[in-house]
Amino acid sequence: MRTTSLLLPPAMRLLLFPLLWQTCSVLATVFDLSTLDWTLINQNGSIAIPARIPSQAHLDLERAGIITEPLLGINDFTERWVWMDNWTYTADLAPILSGGIKGVDQVLLQFHGLDTIANITVADQPVAWVNNQFRQYVFDVSFLRSVTSGNLTVAFESAYWYGLNVSTGPDSELIIGDTFEVPAGRTYVRKVDSDFGWDWGPAFVPSGIFKPAYLIALSNATTSQQPVFLSETAVDIYKVGQNFSVPANEKADWVVNVTLAVHSAALFPHASVTLSIDELHLTSHALAIPSIPVTAEGAPKWVTVLWHIADDIPERWYPHNLGTPKLYNLTISLSVTPTGPAAVTSTLRTGFRTIKLAQLPYSATDIAERHITPGDQWHFEINGKAFYSLGTNIIPFDPFYARTTTEQVRWVLESAKMSGQNMLRVWGGGIYQPDSEDTGVYDFYSLCDELGILAWSEFIFSDSLYPINDFLLETIEQEVRQNVRRVNRHPSLAQWAGGNEIEGIVIGVNQSMANGTVYLDQFVSLFQDFLKDITVSETHSVPYTDCSTTHGVLSLDPYVLRFSNGTAGHIYGNSERYNYDASQAFNYSTYPVSRFVNEFGFHSMPSFFSWEEVLLSPEDFSFNSTVVSSRDHHPPAGSLAFPNPNAPQGQAQMTEAVELWLPTPGTPDANQTFAQWCWSTQVFQSMNMMAEIAWYRRGAGQGENNLGALVWQLNDIWQGVSWSSIEYSGRWKVLQYGITTTFSPVMIYPFWTPDNATLEVLVTSDRWEPVSGSAQLTWYNWLGKELSTSKHEFTVPSLNNSLISKSVGLGAVLPKGQKAEEVWMLLNVTAEVDNKTVTNEQYFTPVSLAQAPLVDPEIHLSVSQNLTFTLSARGGVAPWTWLDHPAGTIGIFVDASTGLPFNGFYLVPGIERTVKFVLNENLSTNTSPDPNDFVIRSLWNNTHAA
């Protein structure tokens, strides 16, 4: 059992609880309930096994050998019985009650997360019924002072049965929206939406004590224990006068707003808070706070202090590609007596920045002088300057939150940074991401702060219309307040959005249903008014918008949504794009002309190595095998039907894409053919997304002034068909390397319009200052013979692009005397950015690679120390040359000269490529891979044995 007494020296307290202060201060004796012996029992008692917390029932059942790893084979089907049962966690409190809380005055029980519907009983006394996975709970269990034995019991009800019951009652409202797999009325359950299934993941509907839990003992006798406990600490840093509708005055003083939720076992009429930042040699005076009373029933006393700091004293936090993500240690000292020492002194990391979501109309000057298409702005500004948002979307890292680790998350976030991303969207159908292992199992926001990645964050509402009733609104209010307060201190926080893809649903319902206005009114009530009002009451520093994919606003003050009230020819809000007709993959006329595109993607297979982690029989290793197809949830089943009856449609979309644009895989080796199919779907996915990214970035210099492109999606929740660029294990897909090239600060790209045979080559920059450099365009045939080359000097204005070449008609585009299928172009750019040389490389083929007369590239590989590989082609050109690292390894390939991620390239005879594999030893189970186990593939191998 871990206990912490305030009689320990401050350094020791911080050692024991290095992060717990953020929401759970150490001003008390704190018992970590994970150290107790827990038991998990099902409803009829036929299963009783040892358990842990934080955990979820599936994880404990697996550890006990009752079930196998849920992600194996078709266990998402065979283990459905788990989420149809009710599960109870029980622990004997004797190790604490036998002596740990004698002489105390107040005892609190704190849960940082319960998943989801549960009755809580302590020593046979009912404490609470809870129904919200996203809330922290604090209960007064002071009756334990007179108890010497008893159990802590958390009895979970199946969220499936609960959802069915409350959504089908006589007073329940017809809910309009998507059922992905489990028809359980998910909108009535404050639980991770994707737990019920999504089109990229399984439905396990887990339950359990999935975040840490603590027992806290308070005493008004300061000789042994301290009388004060903080259940929440909120820090909001903003400019004087700044709020939701008033943008920051960048020269105004900073306001450091600290709010504490204080639980106390004694009356303190003369308390104060002192704030300091050692790096800046700054300390506030003692900031008086109201009298702290004896608190009861688990309800805290809220106190707030404000500290002003001159604008020019701290350095500002920036995304990593625009500056330094500067962080400071803010020390908060709470004193409960006028002259005595601080009752608690603890430190957290934060930063100074302003973040704005520009949503108001473009000015007449912008329209006239910058040639901006009329309408509203929709982009972010950091520290007063507009920038291009480059990034992806985050989904839950695992179907079972409790087993996620900070190291796994760090790798995904570091991968985002290495690929040039400066923004991640925390999708509104998943989980509120945590910022501490002691309170949330793993860390997310602190890593974003450190790495310089902005986090667009959303409340957990997705792809459905939501019922409005007082019962739900009460718990939603507490959920939203707690999470806004918790995340406020993180400079990486970019905004709060009300939910995901809901505005479009309600507009359609309002237009198509006779009673559609009812649903529109409810949407306005929840997303325009209720959530917005809560958010802006808790934060001055970050913006709010009603929904991802929105038409924007008519007004910020008062906050009024635009919906369909627009002017033809004007541009409003942001957009998304999904088009599964592969023949239109590179048709620019199908791409949205938008201020910001926050979702776009195409699905692909995971690698052969990922399939090896979950497939159990040799016959499963086939593109359309029953098990492989069962893990394609696109389009979703919409019911409990298994395997997904709609999977053939999703499989066909990937098949058709490969057949249209790449050589169709087929070799004498079945496993190689399967591996090439998996990889080829990734190649197409990368080609498609690179084209879209390039198009949207091009829009920064067009009338739409596009300033954002967020790919769907970054990470995987399991080994299956998905839109991800990183596989479940952390292995990079082809797309992740493609993102690296198209998110380069300076990018060259060939825009090809086959209808009129027009080729435009543009150089695009996301820099705030003009960038100059040179580009080279070189035509080759497939034997690798250089046919022609041209060089071009350029200067790209701030956040813009420059046209360096335009040709119309095949005769002008192609090298003289060449056929379109026989040639391809290598595009290179070199520029100076921030006193560093930046290079970028792209490829152009006038026709589909399925038509290219590829020849055996005869790839030769030499290996040197530290897993460095030099590749050369001795036959013909090897398009999309790809290196795979062996099973059990996590890491990336980098260009040996630049150190930048590099894989999936055209290997040309006479041009050697040297890459190094950088191993992540923390995540790899094989930390000394044999170079002979690395695999080389190219499109030639689609139809020829390796």
Coordinates of N, CA and C in Angstrom, one line a residue, residues 750-904:
P750 N 3.6 18.0 -58.4 CA 3.1 18.1 -59.8 C 1.6 18.0 -59.8
F751 N 0.9 19.0 -60.2 CA -0.6 19.0 -60.3 C -1.0 18.6 -61.7
W752 N -1.5 17.5 -61.9 CA -1.8 16.9 -63.3 C -3.3 16.8 -63.5
T753 N -3.7 17.5 -64.5 CA -5.1 17.4 -64.9 C -5.2 16.7 -66.3
P754 N -5.5 15.4 -66.2 CA -5.5 14.6 -67.5 C -6.5 15.0 -68.5
D755 N -7.7 15.6 -68.0 CA -8.7 16.0 -69.0 C -8.2 16.9 -70.1
N756 N -7.4 17.9 -69.7 CA -6.8 18.8 -70.7 C -5.3 18.7 -70.7
A757 N -4.8 17.6 -70.2 CA -3.3 17.3 -70.2 C -2.5 18.5 -69.8
T758 N -2.8 19.0 -68.6 CA -2.1 20.2 -68.1 C -1.3 19.8 -66.9
L759 N 0.0 20.1 -66.9 CA 0.8 19.9 -65.7 C 1.3 21.2 -65.1
E760 N 1.0 21.4 -63.9 CA 1.5 22.6 -63.2 C 2.4 22.1 -62.0
V761 N 3.6 22.6 -61.9 CA 4.5 22.3 -60.8 C 4.6 23.5 -59.9
L762 N 4.2 23.3 -58.6 CA 4.2 24.4 -57.7 C 5.1 24.0 -56.5
V763 N 5.7 25.1 -56.0 CA 6.5 25.0 -54.7 C 5.7 25.7 -53.7
T764 N 5.4 25.0 -52.6 CA 4.6 25.6 -51.5 C 5.4 25.7 -50.2
S765 N 5.1 26.8 -49.5 CA 5.8 27.0 -48.2 C 4.9 27.4 -47.1
D766 N 5.1 26.8 -45.9 CA 4.3 27.2 -44.8 C 5.0 28.2 -43.8
R767 N 6.1 28.7 -44.3 CA 6.9 29.7 -43.5 C 6.3 31.0 -43.4
W768 N 6.6 31.7 -42.3 CA 6.1 33.1 -42.2 C 6.9 34.1 -43.0
E769 N 8.1 33.7 -43.4 CA 8.9 34.6 -44.2 C 9.1 34.1 -45.6
P770 N 9.3 34.9 -46.6 CA 9.5 34.4 -47.9 C 10.7 33.4 -48.0
V771 N 10.6 32.4 -48.9 CA 11.6 31.4 -49.0 C 12.0 31.3 -50.4
S772 N 13.4 31.3 -50.6 CA 13.9 31.2 -52.0 C 14.7 29.9 -52.1
G773 N 14.8 29.4 -53.3 CA 15.5 28.1 -53.5 C 15.5 27.8 -55.0
S774 N 15.8 26.5 -55.3 CA 15.9 26.0 -56.6 C 15.2 24.7 -56.7
A775 N 14.6 24.4 -57.9 CA 13.9 23.2 -58.2 C 14.5 22.5 -59.4
Q776 N 14.5 21.2 -59.5 CA 15.0 20.5 -60.6 C 13.9 19.5 -61.0
L777 N 13.6 19.4 -62.3 CA 12.6 18.5 -62.9 C 13.3 17.6 -63.9
T778 N 13.3 16.3 -63.6 CA 14.1 15.4 -64.5 C 13.2 14.3 -64.9
W779 N 13.2 14.1 -66.2 CA 12.4 13.0 -66.8 C 13.3 11.8 -67.0
Y780 N 12.7 10.6 -66.7 CA 13.4 9.3 -66.9 C 12.5 8.3 -67.6
N781 N 13.1 7.3 -68.3 CA 12.3 6.2 -68.7 C 12.4 5.1 -67.6
W782 N 11.7 4.0 -67.8 CA 11.7 3.0 -66.7 C 13.0 2.1 -66.6
L783 N 13.8 2.3 -67.6 CA 15.1 1.7 -67.5 C 16.1 2.6 -66.7
G784 N 15.7 3.8 -66.3 CA 16.5 4.7 -65.6 C 17.3 5.6 -66.4
K785 N 17.0 5.7 -67.7 CA 17.8 6.6 -68.5 C 17.2 8.0 -68.4
E786 N 18.1 9.0 -68.1 CA 17.7 10.4 -68.0 C 17.4 10.9 -69.4
L787 N 16.2 11.5 -69.6 CA 15.8 12.0 -70.9 C 15.9 13.5 -71.0
S788 N 15.6 14.2 -70.0 CA 15.7 15.7 -70.0 C 15.7 16.2 -68.6
T789 N 16.2 17.4 -68.4 CA 16.1 18.0 -67.0 C 16.0 19.5 -67.2
S790 N 15.4 20.2 -66.2 CA 15.3 21.6 -66.2 C 15.5 22.1 -64.8
K791 N 16.0 23.3 -64.6 CA 16.2 23.9 -63.3 C 15.4 25.2 -63.2
H792 N 14.9 25.5 -62.0 CA 14.1 26.7 -61.8 C 14.4 27.3 -60.5
E793 N 14.6 28.6 -60.5 CA 14.8 29.4 -59.3 C 13.4 29.9 -58.8
F794 N 13.2 30.1 -57.6 CA 11.9 30.6 -57.1 C 12.0 31.3 -55.8
T795 N 11.0 32.1 -55.5 CA 10.8 32.7 -54.2 C 9.3 32.6 -53.9
V796 N 9.0 31.9 -52.7 CA 7.7 31.7 -52.3 C 7.3 32.8 -51.2
P797 N 6.2 33.5 -51.4 CA 5.8 34.5 -50.3 C 5.4 33.7 -49.1
S798 N 5.2 34.4 -48.0 CA 4.7 33.9 -46.8 C 3.4 33.1 -46.9
L799 N 3.4 31.9 -46.4 CA 2.2 31.0 -46.5 C 1.6 31.0 -47.9
N800 N 2.3 30.6 -48.8 CA 1.9 30.7 -50.2 C 2.6 29.7 -51.1
N801 N 2.4 29.8 -52.4 CA 3.1 28.9 -53.3 C 3.5 29.7 -54.6
S802 N 4.4 29.1 -55.3 CA 4.9 29.7 -56.6 C 4.8 28.7 -57.7
L803 N 4.3 29.1 -58.8 CA 4.2 28.2 -60.0 C 5.6 28.3 -60.6
I804 N 6.3 27.1 -60.8 CA 7.6 27.1 -61.4 C 7.6 26.5 -62.8
S805 N 6.5 25.8 -63.2 CA 6.4 25.3 -64.5 C 4.9 25.0 -64.8
K806 N 4.6 25.2 -66.1 CA 3.2 24.9 -66.5 C 3.3 24.5 -68.0
S807 N 2.8 23.3 -68.3 CA 2.7 22.8 -69.7 C 1.3 22.3 -70.0
V808 N 0.9 22.6 -71.2 CA -0.4 22.2 -71.6 C -0.3 21.3 -72.9
G809 N -0.9 20.2 -72.8 CA -0.9 19.3 -74.0 C 0.2 18.3 -73.8
L810 N 0.0 17.0 -74.1 CA 1.0 16.0 -73.9 C 2.3 16.3 -74.7
G811 N 2.1 16.9 -75.8 CA 3.4 17.2 -76.6 C 4.3 18.1 -75.8
A812 N 3.7 19.0 -75.1 CA 4.5 20.0 -74.3 C 4.9 19.4 -72.9
V813 N 4.1 18.5 -72.4 CA 4.4 17.9 -71.1 C 5.5 16.8 -71.2
L814 N 5.4 15.9 -72.1 CA 6.3 14.8 -72.2 C 7.6 15.1 -72.9
P815 N 8.7 14.4 -72.5 CA 9.9 14.5 -73.3 C 9.7 14.2 -74.8
K816 N 10.4 14.8 -75.6 CA 10.1 14.7 -77.1 C 10.2 13.2 -77.5
G817 N 9.2 12.7 -78.2 CA 9.2 11.4 -78.8 C 8.9 10.3 -77.8
Q818 N 8.4 10.6 -76.6 CA 8.1 9.6 -75.6 C 6.6 9.4 -75.4
K819 N 6.3 8.2 -75.1 CA 4.9 7.9 -74.7 C 4.7 8.0 -73.2
A820 N 3.4 8.4 -72.9 CA 3.1 8.7 -71.5 C 3.4 7.5 -70.5
E821 N 3.1 6.3 -71.0 CA 3.3 5.2 -70.1 C 4.8 4.8 -69.9
E822 N 5.7 5.4 -70.7 CA 7.1 4.9 -70.7 C 8.0 5.9 -69.9
V823 N 7.4 6.9 -69.4 CA 8.3 7.9 -68.7 C 7.7 8.4 -67.3
W824 N 8.5 8.9 -66.6 CA 8.1 9.5 -65.3 C 9.1 10.7 -64.9
M825 N 8.7 11.5 -64.0 CA 9.5 12.7 -63.6 C 9.9 12.6 -62.2
L826 N 11.1 12.9 -61.9 CA 11.6 13.1 -60.5 C 11.7 14.6 -60.3
L827 N 11.0 15.1 -59.2 CA 11.0 16.5 -58.8 C 11.8 16.7 -57.5
N828 N 12.7 17.6 -57.5 CA 13.5 17.9 -56.4 C 13.5 19.4 -56.1
V829 N 13.5 19.8 -54.8 CA 13.6 21.2 -54.4 C 14.6 21.3 -53.3
T830 N 15.3 22.4 -53.3 CA 16.2 22.8 -52.2 C 16.0 24.2 -51.9
A831 N 15.9 24.5 -50.5 CA 15.7 25.8 -50.1 C 16.3 26.0 -48.7
E832 N 16.5 27.3 -48.4 CA 17.1 27.6 -47.0 C 15.9 28.1 -46.2
V833 N 15.7 27.4 -45.0 CA 14.6 27.7 -44.1 C 15.2 27.7 -42.7
D834 N 15.1 28.8 -42.0 CA 15.6 28.9 -40.6 C 17.1 28.5 -40.6
N835 N 17.8 29.0 -41.5 CA 19.3 28.8 -41.6 C 19.6 27.3 -41.8
K836 N 18.7 26.5 -42.3 CA 18.9 25.1 -42.6 C 18.5 24.8 -44.0
T837 N 19.2 23.9 -44.6 CA 18.8 23.5 -46.0 C 17.7 22.4 -45.9
V838 N 16.6 22.7 -46.6 CA 15.4 21.9 -46.7 C 15.4 21.3 -48.1
T839 N 15.2 20.0 -48.2 CA 15.0 19.4 -49.5 C 13.6 18.6 -49.5
N840 N 13.1 18.5 -50.7 CA 11.9 17.8 -50.9 C 11.9 17.0 -52.2
E841 N 11.3 15.9 -52.3 CA 11.3 15.0 -53.5 C 9.9 14.5 -53.7
Q842 N 9.5 14.6 -55.0 CA 8.2 14.0 -55.4 C 8.4 13.3 -56.7
Y843 N 7.3 12.6 -57.1 CA 7.4 11.8 -58.4 C 6.1 12.1 -59.2
F844 N 6.2 12.0 -60.5 CA 5.0 12.2 -61.3 C 5.0 11.2 -62.5
T845 N 3.9 10.5 -62.6 CA 3.7 9.6 -63.8 C 2.5 10.1 -64.5
P846 N 2.6 10.3 -65.8 CA 1.4 10.8 -66.6 C 0.2 9.8 -66.6
V847 N 0.5 8.5 -66.4 CA -0.5 7.5 -66.5 C -0.4 6.7 -65.2
S848 N -1.4 5.8 -65.0 CA -1.4 4.9 -63.8 C -0.1 4.0 -63.9
L849 N 0.4 3.7 -62.7 CA 1.6 2.8 -62.6 C 1.2 1.4 -63.1
A850 N -0.1 1.1 -63.1 CA -0.6 -0.2 -63.6 C -0.3 -0.4 -65.1
Q851 N -0.1 0.8 -65.8 CA 0.3 0.7 -67.2 C 1.8 0.8 -67.5
A852 N 2.5 1.1 -66.5 CA 4.0 1.3 -66.7 C 4.7 0.0 -67.0
P853 N 5.5 0.0 -68.0 CA 6.3 -1.2 -68.4 C 7.5 -1.4 -67.5
L854 N 7.2 -1.8 -66.2 CA 8.3 -1.9 -65.3 C 9.2 -3.1 -65.7
V855 N 10.5 -2.9 -65.4 CA 11.5 -4.0 -65.6 C 12.1 -4.4 -64.2
D856 N 12.7 -5.5 -64.2 CA 13.3 -6.0 -62.9 C 14.4 -4.9 -62.5
P857 N 14.2 -4.3 -61.3 CA 15.1 -3.3 -60.9 C 16.5 -3.9 -60.4
E858 N 16.5 -5.2 -60.1 CA 17.7 -5.9 -59.6 C 18.3 -5.1 -58.5
I859 N 17.5 -4.9 -57.4 CA 17.9 -4.1 -56.3 C 19.1 -4.8 -55.6
H860 N 20.1 -4.1 -55.3 CA 21.3 -4.6 -54.6 C 21.3 -3.9 -53.2
L861 N 21.6 -4.6 -52.2 CA 21.6 -4.1 -50.8 C 22.9 -4.4 -50.2
S862 N 23.5 -3.3 -49.6 CA 24.7 -3.5 -48.8 C 24.4 -3.0 -47.4
V863 N 24.9 -3.7 -46.4 CA 24.6 -3.3 -45.0 C 25.9 -2.9 -44.3
S864 N 25.8 -1.8 -43.6 CA 27.0 -1.3 -42.7 C 26.5 -1.3 -41.3
Q865 N 27.4 -0.8 -40.4 CA 27.0 -0.8 -39.0 C 25.8 0.0 -38.7
N866 N 25.2 -0.3 -37.5 CA 24.1 0.4 -37.0 C 22.9 0.4 -37.9
L867 N 22.7 -0.8 -38.5 CA 21.5 -1.0 -39.3 C 21.3 0.1 -40.4
T868 N 22.5 0.3 -41.1 CA 22.5 1.3 -42.2 C 22.5 0.5 -43.5
F869 N 21.6 0.8 -44.4 CA 21.4 0.1 -45.6 C 21.6 1.0 -46.8
T870 N 22.4 0.5 -47.8 CA 22.6 1.3 -49.0 C 22.0 0.5 -50.2
L871 N 21.1 1.1 -50.9 CA 20.3 0.4 -51.9 C 20.7 1.0 -53.3
S872 N 20.8 0.1 -54.3 CA 21.1 0.5 -55.7 C 20.3 -0.4 -56.6
A873 N 19.8 0.2 -57.7 CA 19.1 -0.5 -58.7 C 20.0 -0.8 -59.9
R874 N 20.2 -2.0 -60.3 CA 21.1 -2.4 -61.3 C 20.4 -2.8 -62.6
G875 N 19.1 -2.8 -62.5 CA 18.3 -3.2 -63.7 C 17.5 -2.0 -64.2
G876 N 16.3 -1.8 -63.6 CA 15.4 -0.7 -64.0 C 15.0 0.1 -62.8
V877 N 14.1 1.1 -63.0 CA 13.6 1.9 -61.9 C 12.7 1.0 -61.0
A878 N 12.9 1.2 -59.7 CA 12.0 0.5 -58.7 C 11.1 1.5 -58.0
P879 N 9.9 1.8 -58.6 CA 9.0 2.7 -57.9 C 8.5 2.2 -56.6
W880 N 8.4 3.1 -55.6 CA 8.0 2.8 -54.3 C 8.8 1.7 -53.6
T881 N 10.1 1.8 -53.7 CA 11.0 0.9 -53.0 C 10.7 1.1 -51.5
W882 N 10.6 0.0 -50.9 CA 10.2 0.0 -49.5 C 11.0 -1.0 -48.6
L883 N 11.4 -0.6 -47.5 CA 12.1 -1.5 -46.5 C 11.1 -1.8 -45.4
D884 N 11.0 -3.0 -45.0 CA 10.2 -3.4 -43.9 C 11.2 -3.9 -42.8
H885 N 11.0 -3.5 -41.6 CA 11.8 -4.0 -40.4 C 11.1 -5.2 -39.9
P886 N 11.9 -6.1 -39.2 CA 11.3 -7.4 -38.9 C 10.3 -7.3 -37.7
A887 N 9.6 -8.4 -37.5 CA 8.7 -8.6 -36.4 C 9.4 -8.3 -35.1
G888 N 8.6 -7.6 -34.2 CA 9.1 -7.4 -32.8 C 9.9 -6.1 -32.7
T889 N 10.1 -5.4 -33.9 CA 10.9 -4.1 -33.9 C 9.9 -3.0 -34.1
I890 N 10.2 -1.9 -33.5 CA 9.5 -0.6 -33.7 C 10.6 0.5 -34.0
G891 N 10.4 1.2 -35.0 CA 11.3 2.3 -35.3 C 11.0 2.8 -36.7
I892 N 11.9 3.7 -37.2 CA 11.7 4.3 -38.5 C 13.0 4.3 -39.3
F893 N 12.9 4.4 -40.6 CA 14.0 4.5 -41.5 C 14.2 6.0 -41.8
V894 N 15.4 6.5 -41.7 CA 15.8 7.9 -42.0 C 16.8 7.9 -43.0
D895 N 16.8 9.0 -43.8 CA 17.8 9.3 -44.7 C 19.2 9.5 -44.0
A896 N 20.2 8.8 -44.4 CA 21.4 8.8 -43.7 C 22.1 10.2 -43.7
S897 N 21.8 11.0 -44.7 CA 22.4 12.3 -44.7 C 21.6 13.4 -44.0
T898 N 20.3 13.4 -44.2 CA 19.4 14.4 -43.6 C 18.9 14.1 -42.2
G899 N 18.8 12.8 -41.9 CA 18.2 12.3 -40.7 C 16.7 12.4 -40.7
L900 N 16.1 12.7 -41.8 CA 14.6 12.8 -41.9 C 14.0 11.4 -42.3
P901 N 12.8 11.2 -41.8 CA 12.2 9.9 -42.2 C 12.2 9.7 -43.7
F902 N 12.5 8.5 -44.2 CA 12.6 8.3 -45.6 C 12.4 6.8 -45.9
N903 N 11.3 6.5 -46.7 CA 11.0 5.2 -47.1 C 9.9 5.3 -48.2
G904 N 9.8 4.3 -49.0 CA 8.8 4.4 -50.1 C 9.2 5.4 -51.2

